[in-house]
PDB file of C-alpha atoms in Angstrom:
ATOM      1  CA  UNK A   1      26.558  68.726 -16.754  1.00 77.00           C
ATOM      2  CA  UNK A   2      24.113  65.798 -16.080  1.00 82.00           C
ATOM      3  CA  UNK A   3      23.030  65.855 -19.389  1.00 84.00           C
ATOM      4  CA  UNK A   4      26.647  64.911 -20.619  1.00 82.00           C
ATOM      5  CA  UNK A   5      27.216  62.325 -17.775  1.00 84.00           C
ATOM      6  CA  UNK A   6      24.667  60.564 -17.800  1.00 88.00           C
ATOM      7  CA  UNK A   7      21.991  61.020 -20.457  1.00 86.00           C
ATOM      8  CA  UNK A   8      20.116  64.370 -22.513  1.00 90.00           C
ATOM      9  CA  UNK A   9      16.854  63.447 -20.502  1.00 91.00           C
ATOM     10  CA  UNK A  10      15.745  62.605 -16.838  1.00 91.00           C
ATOM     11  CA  UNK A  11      14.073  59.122 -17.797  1.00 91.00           C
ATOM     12  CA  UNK A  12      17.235  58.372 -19.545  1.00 93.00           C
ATOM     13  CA  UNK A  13      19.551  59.437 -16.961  1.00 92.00           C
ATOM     14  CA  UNK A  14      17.251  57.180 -14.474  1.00 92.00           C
ATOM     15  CA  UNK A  15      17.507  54.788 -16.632  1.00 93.00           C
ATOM     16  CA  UNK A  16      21.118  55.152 -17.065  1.00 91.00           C
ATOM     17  CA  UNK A  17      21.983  55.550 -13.249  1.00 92.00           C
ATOM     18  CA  UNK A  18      19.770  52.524 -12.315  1.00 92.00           C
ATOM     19  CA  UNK A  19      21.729  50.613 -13.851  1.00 92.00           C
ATOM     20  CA  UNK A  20      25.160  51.592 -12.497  1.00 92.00           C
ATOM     21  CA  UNK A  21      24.064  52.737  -8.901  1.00 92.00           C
ATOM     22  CA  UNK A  22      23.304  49.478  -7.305  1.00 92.00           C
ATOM     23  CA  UNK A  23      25.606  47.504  -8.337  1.00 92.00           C
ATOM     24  CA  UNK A  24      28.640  49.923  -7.832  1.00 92.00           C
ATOM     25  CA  UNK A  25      27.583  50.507  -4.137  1.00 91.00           C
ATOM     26  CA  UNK A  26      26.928  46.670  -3.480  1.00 93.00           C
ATOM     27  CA  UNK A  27      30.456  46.568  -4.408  1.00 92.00           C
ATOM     28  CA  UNK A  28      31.666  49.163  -2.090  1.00 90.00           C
ATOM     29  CA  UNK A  29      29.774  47.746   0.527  1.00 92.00           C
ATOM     30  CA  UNK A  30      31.266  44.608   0.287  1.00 92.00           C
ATOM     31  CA  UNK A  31      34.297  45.461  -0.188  1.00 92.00           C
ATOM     32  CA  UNK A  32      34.322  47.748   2.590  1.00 90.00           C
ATOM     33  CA  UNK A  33      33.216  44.478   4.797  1.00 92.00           C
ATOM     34  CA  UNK A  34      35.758  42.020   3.067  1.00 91.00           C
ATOM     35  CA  UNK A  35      38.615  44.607   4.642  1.00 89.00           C
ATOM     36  CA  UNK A  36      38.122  43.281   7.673  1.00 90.00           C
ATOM     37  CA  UNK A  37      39.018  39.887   6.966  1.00 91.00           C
ATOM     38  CA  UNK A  38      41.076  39.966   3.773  1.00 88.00           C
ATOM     39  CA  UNK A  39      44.043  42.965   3.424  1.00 85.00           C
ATOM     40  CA  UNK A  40      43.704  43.593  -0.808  1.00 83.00           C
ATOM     41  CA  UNK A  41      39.549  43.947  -1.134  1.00 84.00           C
ATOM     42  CA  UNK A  42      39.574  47.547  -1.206  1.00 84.00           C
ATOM     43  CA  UNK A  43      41.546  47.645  -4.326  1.00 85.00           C
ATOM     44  CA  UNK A  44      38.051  46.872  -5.413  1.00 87.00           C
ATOM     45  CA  UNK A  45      36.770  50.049  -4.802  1.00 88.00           C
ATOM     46  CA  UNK A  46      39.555  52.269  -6.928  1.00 87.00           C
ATOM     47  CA  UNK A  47      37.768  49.290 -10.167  1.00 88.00           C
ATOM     48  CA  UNK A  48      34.727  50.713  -9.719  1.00 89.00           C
ATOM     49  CA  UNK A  49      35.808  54.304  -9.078  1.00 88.00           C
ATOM     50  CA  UNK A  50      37.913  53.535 -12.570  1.00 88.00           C
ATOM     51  CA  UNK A  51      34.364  52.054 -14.180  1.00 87.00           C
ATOM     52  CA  UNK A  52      32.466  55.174 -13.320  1.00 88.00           C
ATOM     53  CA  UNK A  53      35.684  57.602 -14.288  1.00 88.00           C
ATOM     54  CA  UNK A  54      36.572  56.139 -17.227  1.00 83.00           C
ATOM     55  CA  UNK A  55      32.937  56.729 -18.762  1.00 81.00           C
ATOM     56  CA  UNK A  56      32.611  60.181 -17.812  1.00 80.00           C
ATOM     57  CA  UNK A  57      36.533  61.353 -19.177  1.00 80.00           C
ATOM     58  CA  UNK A  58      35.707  59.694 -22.547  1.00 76.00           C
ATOM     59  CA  UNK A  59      32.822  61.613 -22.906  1.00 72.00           C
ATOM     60  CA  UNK A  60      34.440  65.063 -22.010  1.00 75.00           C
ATOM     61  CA  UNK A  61      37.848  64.239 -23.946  1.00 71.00           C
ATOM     62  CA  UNK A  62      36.518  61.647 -26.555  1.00 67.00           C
ATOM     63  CA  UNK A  63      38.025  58.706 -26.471  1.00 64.00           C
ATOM     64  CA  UNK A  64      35.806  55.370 -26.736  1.00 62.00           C
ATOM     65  CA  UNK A  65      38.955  53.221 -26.274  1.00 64.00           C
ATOM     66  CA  UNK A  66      42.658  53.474 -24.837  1.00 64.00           C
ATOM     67  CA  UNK A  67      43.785  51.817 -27.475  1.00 65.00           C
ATOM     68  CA  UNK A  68      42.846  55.193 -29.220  1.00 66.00           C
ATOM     69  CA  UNK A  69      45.663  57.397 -26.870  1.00 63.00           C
ATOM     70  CA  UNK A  70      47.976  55.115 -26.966  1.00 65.00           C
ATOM     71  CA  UNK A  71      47.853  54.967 -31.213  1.00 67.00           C
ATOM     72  CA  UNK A  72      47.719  58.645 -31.326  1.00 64.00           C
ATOM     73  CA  UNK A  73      51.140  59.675 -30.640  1.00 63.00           C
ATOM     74  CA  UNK A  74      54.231  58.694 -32.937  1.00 71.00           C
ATOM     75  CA  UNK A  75      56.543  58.133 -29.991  1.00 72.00           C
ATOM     76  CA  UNK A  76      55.583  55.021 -27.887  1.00 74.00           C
ATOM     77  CA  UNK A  77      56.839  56.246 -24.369  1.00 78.00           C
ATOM     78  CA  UNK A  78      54.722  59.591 -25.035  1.00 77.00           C
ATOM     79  CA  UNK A  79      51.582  57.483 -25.938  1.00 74.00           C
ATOM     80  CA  UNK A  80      52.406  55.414 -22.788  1.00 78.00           C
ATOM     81  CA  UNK A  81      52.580  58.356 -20.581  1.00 82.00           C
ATOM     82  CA  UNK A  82      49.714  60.311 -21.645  1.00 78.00           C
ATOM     83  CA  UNK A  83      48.002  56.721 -21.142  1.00 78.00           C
ATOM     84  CA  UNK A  84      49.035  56.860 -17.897  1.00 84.00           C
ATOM     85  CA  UNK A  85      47.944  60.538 -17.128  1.00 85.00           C
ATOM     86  CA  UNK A  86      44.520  59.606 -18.627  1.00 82.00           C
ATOM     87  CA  UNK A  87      43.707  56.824 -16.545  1.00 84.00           C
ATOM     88  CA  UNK A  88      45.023  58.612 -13.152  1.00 89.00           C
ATOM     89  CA  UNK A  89      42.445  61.703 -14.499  1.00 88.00           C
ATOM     90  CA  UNK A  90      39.349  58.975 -14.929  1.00 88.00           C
ATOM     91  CA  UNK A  91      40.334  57.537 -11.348  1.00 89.00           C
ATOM     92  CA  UNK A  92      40.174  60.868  -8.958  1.00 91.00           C
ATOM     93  CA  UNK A  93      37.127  62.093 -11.772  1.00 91.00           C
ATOM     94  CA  UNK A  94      35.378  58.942 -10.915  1.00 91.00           C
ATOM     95  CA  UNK A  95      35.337  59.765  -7.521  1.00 91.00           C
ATOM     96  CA  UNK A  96      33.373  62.987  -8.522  1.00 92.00           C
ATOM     97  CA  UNK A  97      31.111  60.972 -10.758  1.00 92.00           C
ATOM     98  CA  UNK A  98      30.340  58.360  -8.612  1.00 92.00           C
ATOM     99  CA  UNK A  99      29.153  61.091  -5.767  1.00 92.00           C
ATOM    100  CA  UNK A 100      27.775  63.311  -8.232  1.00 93.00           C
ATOM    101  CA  UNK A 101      25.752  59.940  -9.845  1.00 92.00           C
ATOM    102  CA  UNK A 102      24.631  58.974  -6.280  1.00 93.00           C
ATOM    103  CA  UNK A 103      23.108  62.283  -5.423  1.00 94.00           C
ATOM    104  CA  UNK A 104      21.330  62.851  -9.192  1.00 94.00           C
ATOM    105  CA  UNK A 105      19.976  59.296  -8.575  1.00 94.00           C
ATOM    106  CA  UNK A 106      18.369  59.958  -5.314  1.00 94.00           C
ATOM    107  CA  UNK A 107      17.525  63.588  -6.689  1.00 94.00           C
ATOM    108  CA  UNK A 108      15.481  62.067  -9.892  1.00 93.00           C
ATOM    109  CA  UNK A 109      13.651  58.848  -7.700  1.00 93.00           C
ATOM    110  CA  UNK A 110      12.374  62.071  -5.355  1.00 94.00           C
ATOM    111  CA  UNK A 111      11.234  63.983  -8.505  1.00 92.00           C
ATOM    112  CA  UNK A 112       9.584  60.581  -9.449  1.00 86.00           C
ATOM    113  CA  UNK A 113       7.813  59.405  -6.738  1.00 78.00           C
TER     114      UNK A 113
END
């Protein structure tokens, strides 16, 4: 499973998750302090839950762009609904994948170091 989330080997899936990691939880974090003072910054959180999500469904269901569901149906409200159904499945899997990328991250620097 980590091999299809986030790379075939461990340097690449460091590599990969280095990337992504540290940013997305200096997001969270801020965001999580911004909701004390402003009402909409943890809308913030559910775009980078969406970021991570989003790149883990295309690789199990293989879609590079949305543009790609929503041309694949003849009818427009059915390509507009299954859309919809795909982004609400990268949002709650992105929640998975960001956990899952947090622990394999701290799992590979321990192997590492």
């Amino acid at each position: 499973m980590f091999k299809r989330l986030f790379g075939p080997t461990t340097a690449d899936q460091l590599v990969y998750l280095e990337n992504r990691i540290w940013p997305s939880l200096a997001v969270v974090v801020l965001s999580f302090i911004a909701s004390f003072f402003v009402n909409g910054a943890l809308g913030i959180i559910a775009i980078v839950i969406l970021y991570w999500g989003w790149s883990g469904v295309k690789n199990w269901f293989g879609f590079a762009a949305f543009t790609t569901i929503l041309a694949g149906y003849d009818n427009l409200i059915l390509g507009v609904l299954v859309g919809l159904l795909y982004l609400l499945v990268a949002y709650f899997a992105g929640i998975f994948i960001f956990l899952l990328g947090v622990v394999r991250y701290g799992m590979l620097k321990l192997q590492h170091s």
